[in-house]
């Protein structure tokens, strides 16, 4: 009888296999292969050679791939691309923020595996946790909870207070690599600080590194419904100023989450594909701060009883908004808007720097019968389930609009509202010039009398800064207009908010809400109009001086300026780019004089070929996030 084979050495052919599996940018020293694809290895035997027909070698493998995307361009974008854009701003002014995901950078794979081992699941029951790591549903929930630090030593501390003295302002980050490496280097202590786009960007890095197709999604006018009734309540005083919400319902100017591609064998057929995962710690899910995976198709169809956290995600994209006037201790309903929440849902296009609008993936067209039917179906499921019921049951049914003129960004594509039978006056704000940081904001209030009678209006106007999560700050500007309108007459009332009036009250988000609450002498009805203004900065300009070639010196020019008419101090320029810089570059610029424009030259040696991106940010004591980027194609060395 032939002697059994004894393995002396196994050659995993790491370099060759990793190239074929598109993991060579992570490492060529260790075997790192992707699911569902063949790889080669060589076995060397100690006692004798392998004899075909006599010897049998059995390999036990699992070939199922629950995250397989059959489109090569999609795989390149959602697994392989190490940079991208996160959309911010407002629906009227959508701004791409460049981001370095860097999932193939040195040590990132080790950090991602450490992240899994630091989870509460692994700490509690490591055997079960490891056994479940083949499930993308399980892994995505674990990662989602570990990106925030609310339950554990997760990667990021969230902070929406505007006080970041003991950490980094979330607006300053330009990539995930510095965040993940800081977390790892400090013994897995949470990094300070993050907000929604930072949580989503870091999760994108981790999931792409683990081979799960992932993209970053921005939802403009995103609902946060705390009581599960699919109604977001907003409260105003008699000046039109939005009040802090006693129920904590809010409409975020924008909110950012992830979609991950996976099969959902735990759901009925047809609900696999893109799944929402939201690492921003808003509400608890099964006792921990995570959200999802929630099937995008289930959200569109109102199937809010399917796992996980589908009701909360549904409310983010399709809740109704109720406006209330608070006066004399009483609340007066102004309007119920059925189309203000969930607009211009955006992600980066495949292999392009353009923006894709994917709103139709989440809901049927606003104003359509299908959309209302789905809303009511979701509402009935919530009522029938173990969710919170409505505080104002009768008002959950879609109602005809009462007197309101909305010029908010949330009504850009809303069908025109019926003027009140009593007031028959519409109000609208119009900007006269682009709202640039450091300059006065000039706008007019347009008043139109659509009736055949004279109208005497008193209009209270106000302006206040907003945080991107919808939280209002104190008003810094108020005015009162008295407008008399002849039948069918239109008039404009000019307004100006000077830089000196708003500069000290502005938040990092650079959002200003202007509001007007009008009333006509002969009617108790009120007319509310508001508009959100996003102030813009001039971007950083980046020029690549010469051809970019692997292992060859490259000069990069960065041009920046102080856009303000006052001196700024503590200026710091941050530059990074996977495959171009080994680590994030920080340049101390010191003081910049008013309107001063300057440039610096950075030297680097690219170490990876292909399409790359440089990301830059400049901060000072007056601003935190002047951004810029430049795409660079790096050739192989000759």
Coordinates of C-alpha atoms in Angstrom, one line a residue:
X1 CA 0.0 0.0 0.0
X2 CA 1.4 3.4 -1.0
X3 CA 2.5 5.7 1.8
X4 CA 0.3 8.7 2.4
X5 CA 1.4 12.1 1.2
X6 CA 2.9 14.6 3.6
X7 CA 2.7 18.3 2.7
X8 CA 6.1 20.0 3.1
X9 CA 5.3 23.4 1.7
X10 CA 2.4 25.3 0.2
X11 CA 3.0 28.1 -2.3
X12 CA 0.0 30.3 -2.3
X13 CA 1.3 32.2 -5.3
X14 CA 0.2 35.4 -3.6
X15 CA 1.6 37.8 -6.1
X16 CA 0.0 36.1 -9.1
X17 CA -3.3 35.4 -7.5
X18 CA -3.7 38.8 -6.0
X19 CA -3.2 40.5 -9.4
X20 CA -5.9 38.2 -10.9
X21 CA -8.2 39.0 -7.9
X22 CA -7.6 42.8 -8.0
X23 CA -6.1 42.8 -4.5
X24 CA -2.5 43.5 -5.4
X25 CA -2.9 47.2 -4.3
X26 CA -3.6 45.9 -0.8
X27 CA -0.7 43.4 -0.7
X28 CA 1.3 40.9 -2.7
X29 CA 2.9 39.4 0.4
X30 CA -0.2 37.5 1.6
X31 CA -2.9 35.7 -0.3
X32 CA -6.0 37.8 -0.6
X33 CA -8.6 36.4 -2.9
X34 CA -12.2 37.4 -3.8
X35 CA -15.3 35.1 -3.6
X36 CA -16.4 33.1 -6.6
X37 CA -13.2 33.3 -8.6
X38 CA -10.5 30.6 -9.2
X39 CA -7.0 30.9 -7.8
X40 CA -3.9 28.7 -8.0
X41 CA -1.7 27.2 -5.4
X42 CA 1.2 24.6 -5.4
X43 CA 1.7 21.9 -2.9
X44 CA 5.1 20.4 -2.3
X45 CA 5.3 16.9 -0.7
X46 CA 8.0 15.7 1.7
X47 CA 8.0 11.9 1.3
X48 CA 7.2 11.3 -2.4
X49 CA 5.7 12.8 -5.5
X50 CA 2.0 13.1 -6.3
X51 CA 0.8 10.1 -8.4
X52 CA -2.3 10.8 -10.5
X53 CA -4.8 8.0 -10.4
X54 CA -3.4 6.8 -7.1
X55 CA -3.5 9.9 -4.9
X56 CA -6.6 12.0 -4.2
X57 CA -6.6 15.5 -2.7
X58 CA -9.9 16.9 -1.5
X59 CA -10.4 20.7 -1.0
X60 CA -13.5 21.9 0.9
X61 CA -14.6 25.2 -0.5
X62 CA -17.7 27.4 -0.4
X63 CA -18.3 29.1 -3.8
X64 CA -21.6 31.0 -3.1
X65 CA -21.2 34.7 -3.6
X66 CA -24.0 36.7 -1.9
X67 CA -22.6 40.0 -3.0
X68 CA -21.9 39.3 -6.6
X69 CA -22.5 42.1 -9.1
X70 CA -22.6 40.9 -12.7
X71 CA -21.6 44.3 -14.2
X72 CA -17.9 44.8 -14.5
X73 CA -18.2 48.7 -14.6
X74 CA -20.3 48.5 -11.4
X75 CA -17.6 46.2 -9.8
X76 CA -14.9 48.7 -10.8
X77 CA -16.9 51.6 -9.3
X78 CA -18.4 50.1 -6.2
X79 CA -15.5 47.8 -5.1
X80 CA -12.3 49.0 -6.8
X81 CA -12.6 52.8 -7.0
X82 CA -10.7 54.3 -4.1
X83 CA -12.0 57.9 -4.4
X84 CA -15.3 59.6 -5.1
X85 CA -17.7 62.4 -4.2
X86 CA -20.1 62.9 -1.4
X87 CA -22.9 65.4 -2.2
X88 CA -23.6 68.2 0.3
X89 CA -25.3 71.6 0.3
X90 CA -29.0 71.9 -0.4
X91 CA -31.4 70.8 -3.1
X92 CA -31.0 74.2 -4.8
X93 CA -27.2 74.0 -4.6
X94 CA -25.7 70.5 -4.7
X95 CA -22.0 70.5 -4.0
X96 CA -19.7 67.5 -4.7
X97 CA -17.3 67.0 -1.8
X98 CA -14.2 65.0 -2.9
X99 CA -13.3 62.0 -0.7
X100 CA -10.3 59.6 -0.5
X101 CA -11.8 56.2 0.4
X102 CA -8.3 54.6 0.2
X103 CA -9.5 51.0 0.8
X104 CA -6.3 49.6 -0.7
X105 CA -3.9 51.7 1.3
X106 CA -1.3 50.1 3.6
X107 CA -2.7 48.5 6.8
X108 CA -6.4 49.3 5.9
X109 CA -7.3 45.6 5.5
X110 CA -5.7 44.8 8.9
X111 CA -7.7 47.7 10.4
X112 CA -10.9 46.5 8.9
X113 CA -10.4 43.0 10.4
X114 CA -9.5 44.5 13.7
X115 CA -12.8 46.5 13.5
X116 CA -14.7 43.2 13.2
X117 CA -12.8 41.7 16.2
X118 CA -13.6 44.8 18.3
X119 CA -17.3 44.5 17.8
X120 CA -19.7 43.6 20.7
X121 CA -20.7 40.5 18.8
X122 CA -17.1 39.1 18.6
X123 CA -16.3 40.2 22.2
X124 CA -19.4 38.3 23.5
X125 CA -19.3 35.2 21.3
X126 CA -16.3 35.0 19.0
X127 CA -17.1 31.5 17.6
X128 CA -20.6 32.5 16.5
X129 CA -19.4 35.8 15.2
X130 CA -16.7 34.2 13.0
X131 CA -19.2 31.6 11.8
X132 CA -21.6 34.3 10.6
X133 CA -18.9 36.4 8.8
X134 CA -19.9 34.7 5.5
X135 CA -23.3 36.6 5.7
X136 CA -23.2 40.1 4.2
X137 CA -26.4 40.9 6.2
X138 CA -24.6 40.1 9.4
X139 CA -21.3 41.7 8.6
X140 CA -22.9 44.9 7.3
X141 CA -24.8 45.3 10.6
X142 CA -21.7 44.7 12.6
X143 CA -19.7 47.2 10.6
X144 CA -22.5 49.7 10.7
X145 CA -22.5 49.6 14.5
X146 CA -18.7 49.8 14.7
X147 CA -18.4 53.0 12.6
X148 CA -20.0 55.0 15.4
X149 CA -18.9 54.7 19.0
X150 CA -22.2 54.9 20.8
X151 CA -22.2 51.3 22.0
X152 CA -18.5 50.4 21.8
X153 CA -15.0 51.6 20.9
X154 CA -16.2 52.3 17.4
X155 CA -14.3 54.4 14.9
X156 CA -16.0 57.8 15.2
X157 CA -17.5 60.0 17.8
X158 CA -20.5 62.0 16.5
X159 CA -20.7 65.7 17.3
X160 CA -23.4 68.2 16.2
X161 CA -22.7 70.8 18.9
X162 CA -20.5 73.2 16.8
X163 CA -17.9 72.8 19.5
X164 CA -14.9 70.8 18.2
X165 CA -12.1 72.2 20.3
X166 CA -10.9 68.7 21.5
X167 CA -11.0 67.2 18.0
X168 CA -11.4 67.8 14.3
X169 CA -14.4 69.7 12.8
X170 CA -16.2 67.0 10.6
X171 CA -16.1 69.4 7.7
X172 CA -12.2 69.3 7.6
X173 CA -11.9 65.6 6.7
X174 CA -11.1 64.7 3.1
X175 CA -10.6 61.0 3.4
X176 CA -11.1 57.8 5.5
X177 CA -7.5 56.6 5.7
X178 CA -6.4 59.2 8.3
X179 CA -9.5 58.4 10.4
X180 CA -9.0 54.6 10.4
X181 CA -5.3 54.8 11.0
X182 CA -5.8 57.2 13.9
X183 CA -8.3 54.8 15.4
X184 CA -6.0 51.9 15.0
X185 CA -2.9 53.7 16.3
X186 CA -4.6 54.9 19.5
X187 CA -5.6 51.5 20.6
X188 CA -9.0 51.7 19.0
X189 CA -10.1 54.9 20.7
X190 CA -12.9 56.7 18.8
X191 CA -11.8 59.6 16.6
X192 CA -13.2 63.0 17.2
X193 CA -15.4 64.0 15.3
X194 CA -17.8 62.8 12.6
X195 CA -21.2 63.7 11.1
X196 CA -23.3 61.8 8.7
X197 CA -21.1 62.1 5.6
X198 CA -18.0 61.1 7.5
X199 CA -19.7 58.0 9.0
X200 CA -20.9 57.0 5.5
X201 CA -17.6 57.6 3.9
X202 CA -15.6 55.5 6.4
X203 CA -18.2 52.7 6.2
X204 CA -17.8 52.8 2.4
X205 CA -14.0 52.3 2.8
X206 CA -14.5 49.3 5.1
X207 CA -17.1 47.6 3.1
X208 CA -15.2 48.0 -0.2
X209 CA -12.1 46.7 1.5
X210 CA -14.1 43.6 2.5
X211 CA -15.2 43.2 -1.0
X212 CA -18.9 44.2 -0.6
X213 CA -20.1 46.6 -3.3
X214 CA -20.9 49.9 -1.6
X215 CA -21.8 53.4 -2.6
X216 CA -22.5 56.6 -0.7
X217 CA -26.0 58.2 -1.0
X218 CA -27.1 61.7 -0.2
X219 CA -30.8 62.4 0.5
X220 CA -31.7 66.1 0.4
X221 CA -34.4 67.2 2.9
X222 CA -34.1 64.0 4.8
X223 CA -36.8 63.3 7.4
X224 CA -36.0 62.2 11.0
X225 CA -39.3 60.9 12.4
X226 CA -38.8 60.1 16.1
X227 CA -42.3 58.8 16.9
X228 CA -42.9 56.5 13.9
X229 CA -46.0 58.3 12.5
X230 CA -44.5 59.3 9.2
X231 CA -45.1 63.0 10.1
X232 CA -42.3 65.5 10.5
X233 CA -43.6 68.4 12.6
X234 CA -42.0 71.9 12.2
X235 CA -42.9 74.8 14.5
X236 CA -42.8 78.5 13.7
X237 CA -43.3 81.7 15.8
X238 CA -45.2 84.7 14.5
X239 CA -42.0 86.1 12.9
X240 CA -41.6 83.1 10.7
X241 CA -38.7 81.9 12.8
X242 CA -38.4 78.1 13.0
X243 CA -38.4 76.9 16.6
X244 CA -36.5 74.1 18.3
X245 CA -38.6 71.0 18.0
X246 CA -40.0 69.6 21.3
X247 CA -40.6 66.3 19.6
X248 CA -37.1 66.2 18.1
X249 CA -38.6 65.6 14.6
X250 CA -36.3 67.3 12.1
X251 CA -35.7 67.7 8.4
X252 CA -32.0 67.5 7.7
X253 CA -30.9 69.7 4.9
X254 CA -29.1 66.7 3.6
X255 CA -28.3 63.3 5.1
X256 CA -25.8 60.7 3.9
X257 CA -25.9 56.9 4.2
X258 CA -24.6 53.9 2.3
X259 CA -26.1 51.3 -0.1
X260 CA -24.5 47.8 -0.1
X261 CA -25.3 45.2 -2.8
X262 CA -26.3 41.8 -1.4
X263 CA -28.7 38.9 -1.6
X264 CA -31.4 38.8 1.0
X265 CA -32.3 35.2 1.6
X266 CA -33.9 36.3 4.9
X267 CA -36.6 38.3 2.9
X268 CA -39.2 37.2 0.3
X269 CA -37.9 36.9 -3.3
X270 CA -37.2 40.2 -5.1
X271 CA -35.9 42.3 -2.2
X272 CA -32.1 41.6 -2.7
X273 CA -29.8 44.1 -4.4
X274 CA -29.1 47.5 -3.0
X275 CA -29.7 47.8 0.8
X276 CA -29.6 50.9 2.9
X277 CA -27.1 51.0 5.8
X278 CA -26.8 54.1 7.9
X279 CA -24.0 54.3 10.4
X280 CA -25.0 57.7 11.8
X281 CA -26.2 57.1 15.3
X282 CA -29.8 58.3 15.2
X283 CA -32.0 55.5 16.6
X284 CA -31.3 52.1 18.1
X285 CA -31.9 48.9 16.2
X286 CA -32.1 45.7 18.3
X287 CA -30.4 47.5 21.1
X288 CA -27.5 49.0 19.3
X289 CA -27.0 52.2 17.2
X290 CA -27.1 50.9 13.6
X291 CA -29.6 51.0 10.8
X292 CA -30.2 48.4 8.1
X293 CA -29.7 46.6 5.9
X294 CA -33.1 47.9 4.6
X295 CA -34.1 46.8 1.1
X296 CA -34.4 49.8 -1.3
X297 CA -37.1 48.0 -3.2
X298 CA -39.0 47.4 0.1
X299 CA -38.8 51.1 0.9
X300 CA -40.2 52.0 -2.5
X301 CA -43.1 49.6 -2.2
X302 CA -43.9 50.6 1.4
X303 CA -43.0 47.1 2.8
X304 CA -42.0 48.6 6.2
X305 CA -42.5 45.3 8.0
X306 CA -39.4 43.7 6.4
X307 CA -36.0 43.7 8.2
X308 CA -34.1 45.8 9.1
X309 CA -35.2 49.3 10.1
X310 CA -37.3 49.8 7.0
X311 CA -39.9 52.1 8.7
X312 CA -37.1 54.6 9.7
X313 CA -35.6 54.7 6.3
X314 CA -39.0 55.0 4.7
X315 CA -39.7 58.1 6.8
X316 CA -36.3 59.6 5.7
X317 CA -37.4 59.7 2.1
X318 CA -41.2 59.8 2.2
X319 CA -42.6 61.2 5.4
X320 CA -45.1 64.1 5.2
X321 CA -44.2 67.5 6.8
X322 CA -46.6 69.4 9.0
X323 CA -46.1 73.1 9.7
X324 CA -47.4 74.7 12.9
X325 CA -47.7 78.3 14.2
X326 CA -47.0 78.6 17.9
X327 CA -48.6 81.7 19.4
X328 CA -49.9 82.4 22.9
X329 CA -49.2 78.9 24.0
X330 CA -51.4 77.4 21.2
X331 CA -50.6 75.6 18.0
X332 CA -52.3 76.4 14.8
X333 CA -51.8 74.1 11.8
X334 CA -50.5 76.0 8.8
X335 CA -50.0 73.3 6.2
X336 CA -49.4 69.6 5.6
X337 CA -46.9 69.1 2.8
X338 CA -46.9 65.6 1.2
X339 CA -43.8 66.1 -1.1
X340 CA -41.2 68.1 0.9
X341 CA -39.2 65.2 2.3
X342 CA -36.7 63.1 0.2
X343 CA -35.4 65.0 -2.9
X344 CA -32.6 64.6 -5.4
X345 CA -31.3 61.4 -3.8
X346 CA -27.8 61.3 -5.2
X347 CA -24.7 59.2 -5.7
X348 CA -21.6 59.4 -7.9
X349 CA -22.1 58.0 -11.4
X350 CA -20.4 54.8 -12.6
X351 CA -16.8 55.6 -13.9
X352 CA -17.7 59.3 -14.2
X353 CA -17.5 62.4 -12.0
X354 CA -21.1 63.3 -12.7
X355 CA -24.0 62.9 -10.2
X356 CA -26.7 60.3 -10.6
X357 CA -30.2 61.0 -9.3
X358 CA -31.6 57.8 -8.0
X359 CA -34.8 59.2 -6.3
X360 CA -37.0 56.9 -8.4
X361 CA -35.3 53.9 -6.8
X362 CA -36.8 55.0 -3.4
X363 CA -40.3 56.2 -4.2
X364 CA -42.8 56.7 -7.0
X365 CA -43.1 60.2 -8.4
X366 CA -44.3 62.8 -5.9
X367 CA -48.0 63.7 -6.5
X368 CA -48.7 60.4 -8.2
X369 CA -51.5 58.0 -7.1
X370 CA -48.9 55.2 -6.6
X371 CA -46.9 57.3 -4.2
X372 CA -49.9 58.1 -2.0
X373 CA -51.0 54.5 -2.1
X374 CA -47.6 53.3 -1.0
X375 CA -47.5 56.0 1.8
X376 CA -50.9 54.9 3.1
X377 CA -49.9 51.2 2.9
X378 CA -46.8 51.9 5.0
X379 CA -48.9 53.9 7.4
X380 CA -51.4 51.0 7.8
X381 CA -48.5 48.5 8.4
X382 CA -47.1 50.8 11.1
X383 CA -50.4 51.1 12.8
X384 CA -51.0 47.4 12.6
X385 CA -47.5 46.6 13.9
X386 CA -45.8 47.3 17.2
X387 CA -44.8 50.8 16.2
X388 CA -45.9 54.1 17.7
X389 CA -49.3 55.2 16.6
X390 CA -50.1 58.8 15.6
X391 CA -50.6 61.5 18.1
X392 CA -52.9 63.3 15.6
X393 CA -54.6 60.4 13.9
X394 CA -57.0 62.4 11.8
X395 CA -54.3 64.5 10.4
X396 CA -52.3 61.6 9.0
X397 CA -54.6 61.5 6.0
X398 CA -53.3 63.6 3.1
X399 CA -55.1 66.9 3.2
X400 CA -55.6 69.7 0.8
X401 CA -53.1 72.5 1.5
X402 CA -54.3 75.4 3.7
X403 CA -52.9 78.9 3.0
X404 CA -49.2 78.5 2.5
X405 CA -46.7 79.7 0.0
X406 CA -43.6 77.6 0.1
X407 CA -40.4 78.8 -1.5
X408 CA -38.3 76.4 0.4
X409 CA -35.8 74.2 -1.6
X410 CA -38.0 71.3 -0.6
X411 CA -40.8 72.6 -2.9
X412 CA -38.8 72.9 -6.1
X413 CA -40.8 70.3 -8.0
X414 CA -43.9 70.5 -5.8
X415 CA -47.2 71.1 -7.8
X416 CA -48.2 74.8 -7.3
X417 CA -50.4 75.2 -4.2
X418 CA -53.9 76.5 -4.3
X419 CA -54.1 80.1 -3.1
X420 CA -56.4 80.5 -0.1
X421 CA -60.0 81.3 -0.8
X422 CA -59.6 84.0 1.9
X423 CA -56.1 85.5 1.5
X424 CA -55.5 84.9 -2.2
X425 CA -52.0 86.2 -2.0
X426 CA -48.8 84.4 -2.7
X427 CA -45.3 85.2 -1.4
X428 CA -42.0 84.1 -2.8
X429 CA -38.3 84.8 -2.1
X430 CA -35.9 85.5 -5.0
X431 CA -32.1 85.9 -4.7
X432 CA -30.7 88.8 -6.7
X433 CA -27.0 87.6 -6.7
X434 CA -25.3 84.3 -6.1
X435 CA -24.8 84.0 -2.3
X436 CA -21.0 84.1 -1.9
X437 CA -19.3 83.9 1.5
X438 CA -18.0 87.3 2.6
X439 CA -20.5 89.3 0.6
X440 CA -23.9 90.8 1.4
X441 CA -27.0 88.7 0.7
X442 CA -29.4 90.6 -1.5
X443 CA -32.9 89.3 -2.2
X444 CA -36.5 90.4 -2.7
X445 CA -39.8 89.2 -1.4
X446 CA -42.3 88.9 -4.2
X447 CA -45.9 89.4 -3.3
X448 CA -48.8 88.7 -5.7
X449 CA -52.5 89.5 -5.2
X450 CA -54.4 87.0 -7.4
X451 CA -57.8 88.3 -6.2
X452 CA -59.9 91.2 -7.5
X453 CA -59.8 93.0 -4.2
X454 CA -57.3 95.3 -2.4
X455 CA -55.1 93.5 0.1
X456 CA -53.2 95.0 3.1
X457 CA -50.4 92.7 4.2
X458 CA -48.2 92.7 7.3
X459 CA -45.2 90.5 6.7
X460 CA -42.7 89.5 9.5
X461 CA -39.3 88.5 8.0
X462 CA -36.4 86.8 9.8
X463 CA -33.1 85.0 9.1
X464 CA -31.4 82.4 11.2
X465 CA -28.5 79.9 10.7
X466 CA -29.3 76.2 10.4
X467 CA -27.2 73.1 11.1
X468 CA -27.4 70.6 8.3
X469 CA -29.4 68.3 10.6
X470 CA -32.2 70.9 10.6
X471 CA -31.4 72.3 14.1
X472 CA -32.1 76.1 14.1
X473 CA -29.8 78.6 15.7
X474 CA -30.8 82.0 17.0
X475 CA -32.2 84.6 14.6
X476 CA -29.8 87.4 13.7
X477 CA -31.9 89.5 11.3
X478 CA -35.5 90.6 11.4
X479 CA -37.7 93.0 9.4
X480 CA -41.3 93.9 9.0
X481 CA -42.9 94.9 5.7
X482 CA -46.3 96.5 5.2
X483 CA -47.5 95.9 1.6
X484 CA -50.6 97.2 0.0
X485 CA -51.7 95.4 -3.2
X486 CA -54.2 96.4 -5.8
X487 CA -56.3 93.7 -7.5
X488 CA -54.0 91.4 -9.5
X489 CA -51.0 93.5 -8.5
X490 CA -47.5 92.2 -7.9
X491 CA -44.9 94.0 -5.8
X492 CA -41.3 93.4 -4.6
X493 CA -39.9 94.2 -1.2
X494 CA -36.1 94.5 -1.3
X495 CA -34.0 93.0 1.5
X496 CA -30.3 92.9 2.3
X497 CA -28.4 91.0 5.0
X498 CA -24.9 92.3 5.3
X499 CA -21.8 90.2 5.9
X500 CA -21.3 91.9 9.2
X501 CA -24.8 90.9 10.3
X502 CA -24.4 87.2 9.5
X503 CA -20.7 86.4 9.8
X504 CA -20.6 85.8 13.6
X505 CA -23.8 83.7 13.6
X506 CA -22.9 81.4 10.7
X507 CA -22.4 77.7 11.4
X508 CA -19.9 75.5 9.6
X509 CA -22.7 74.3 7.3
X510 CA -23.1 77.8 5.9
X511 CA -26.9 77.5 5.8
X512 CA -29.2 80.5 6.3
X513 CA -33.0 80.1 6.4
X514 CA -34.9 83.2 5.5
X515 CA -38.6 83.2 6.5
X516 CA -41.7 85.4 6.1
X517 CA -45.0 85.0 7.8
X518 CA -47.7 87.2 6.3
X519 CA -51.2 88.0 7.4
X520 CA -53.9 90.1 5.8
X521 CA -55.9 92.6 7.9
X522 CA -59.3 91.1 7.1
X523 CA -58.4 87.5 7.5
X524 CA -57.0 85.3 10.4
X525 CA -55.2 83.1 7.9
X526 CA -51.4 83.1 7.7
X527 CA -49.0 82.7 4.7
X528 CA -45.6 81.1 5.4
X529 CA -42.7 81.1 3.0
X530 CA -39.1 80.2 3.6
X531 CA -35.9 79.6 1.6
X532 CA -32.7 78.0 2.6
X533 CA -29.5 79.7 1.3
X534 CA -26.2 77.9 1.1
X535 CA -23.2 80.3 1.0
X536 CA -20.4 79.2 -1.3
X537 CA -16.6 79.5 -1.2
X538 CA -14.2 79.7 -4.1
X539 CA -12.7 76.3 -4.5
X540 CA -9.0 75.4 -4.3
X541 CA -7.3 75.0 -7.6
X542 CA -4.9 72.1 -8.1
X543 CA -2.5 71.9 -11.1
X544 CA -0.3 68.9 -11.9
X545 CA 3.0 70.1 -13.3
X546 CA 4.2 67.6 -15.8
X547 CA 3.4 63.9 -16.5
X548 CA 2.6 61.6 -13.6
X549 CA 4.6 58.4 -13.8
X550 CA 5.0 55.7 -11.1
X551 CA 8.2 56.1 -9.0
X552 CA 9.0 59.4 -10.8
X553 CA 9.0 62.8 -8.9
X554 CA 5.9 64.9 -9.5
X555 CA 5.2 68.6 -8.7
X556 CA 1.7 69.7 -7.7
X557 CA 0.7 73.3 -7.5
X558 CA -2.1 74.2 -5.0
X559 CA -3.7 77.7 -5.4
X560 CA -5.9 79.0 -2.6
X561 CA -7.3 82.3 -1.4
X562 CA -8.9 84.0 1.6
X563 CA -12.4 84.9 0.3
X564 CA -13.2 87.2 3.2
X565 CA -12.6 91.0 3.5
X566 CA -10.9 90.4 6.8
X567 CA -7.7 88.7 7.9
X568 CA -7.9 85.0 8.8
X569 CA -5.5 83.1 11.1
X570 CA -4.4 79.6 11.9
X571 CA -4.7 78.5 8.2
X572 CA -3.8 74.9 7.5
X573 CA -3.8 73.2 4.1
X574 CA -4.4 69.5 4.0
X575 CA -3.7 67.4 0.8
X576 CA -4.0 63.7 0.2
X577 CA -4.6 61.1 -2.5
X578 CA -4.3 57.4 -2.6
X579 CA -1.4 56.1 -4.7
X580 CA 0.1 59.6 -4.8
X581 CA 0.9 60.5 -1.2
X582 CA 2.1 57.9 1.4
X583 CA 0.3 59.9 4.0
X584 CA -1.9 63.0 4.4
X585 CA 0.1 66.2 3.9
X586 CA -0.4 69.2 6.2
X587 CA 1.0 72.6 5.4
X588 CA 0.8 75.4 8.1
X589 CA 0.0 78.6 6.2
X590 CA -0.5 80.9 9.2
X591 CA -2.1 84.3 8.5
X592 CA -3.8 85.2 5.2
X593 CA -4.7 88.8 4.5
X594 CA -8.1 89.9 3.2
X595 CA -8.8 88.6 -0.3
X596 CA -5.2 87.3 -0.5
X597 CA -4.5 84.7 -3.1
X598 CA -1.4 82.4 -2.9
X599 CA 0.0 79.1 -4.1
X600 CA 2.5 76.5 -3.0
X601 CA 4.3 73.6 -4.7
X602 CA 4.2 70.1 -3.3
X603 CA 6.6 67.4 -4.3
X604 CA 5.6 63.7 -4.3
X605 CA 6.4 60.4 -6.0
X606 CA 3.4 58.4 -7.2
X607 CA 3.6 54.8 -6.2
X608 CA 0.4 53.4 -7.9
X609 CA -0.6 53.6 -11.5
X610 CA -4.1 54.3 -13.0
X611 CA -6.7 56.9 -12.4
X612 CA -6.1 58.8 -9.1
X613 CA -7.5 61.9 -7.3
X614 CA -5.9 64.6 -5.2
X615 CA -8.1 66.0 -2.5
X616 CA -7.4 69.3 -0.7
X617 CA -8.9 71.3 2.2
X618 CA -8.1 74.6 3.7
X619 CA -9.2 75.7 7.2
X620 CA -8.8 78.8 9.3
X621 CA -10.2 80.4 12.4
X622 CA -13.1 81.8 10.2
X623 CA -13.8 78.8 7.9
X624 CA -13.2 75.1 8.0
X625 CA -13.9 73.6 4.6
X626 CA -12.6 75.2 1.4
X627 CA -12.2 72.2 -0.8
X628 CA -10.6 71.3 -4.1
X629 CA -9.7 68.2 -6.1
X630 CA -7.9 67.2 -9.3
X631 CA -8.0 63.9 -11.1
X632 CA -4.6 62.5 -12.2
X633 CA -3.8 59.6 -14.5
X634 CA -0.5 57.9 -13.4
X635 CA 1.4 56.0 -16.1
X636 CA 3.5 52.9 -15.5
X637 CA 7.2 53.5 -15.2
X638 CA 9.0 53.2 -18.6

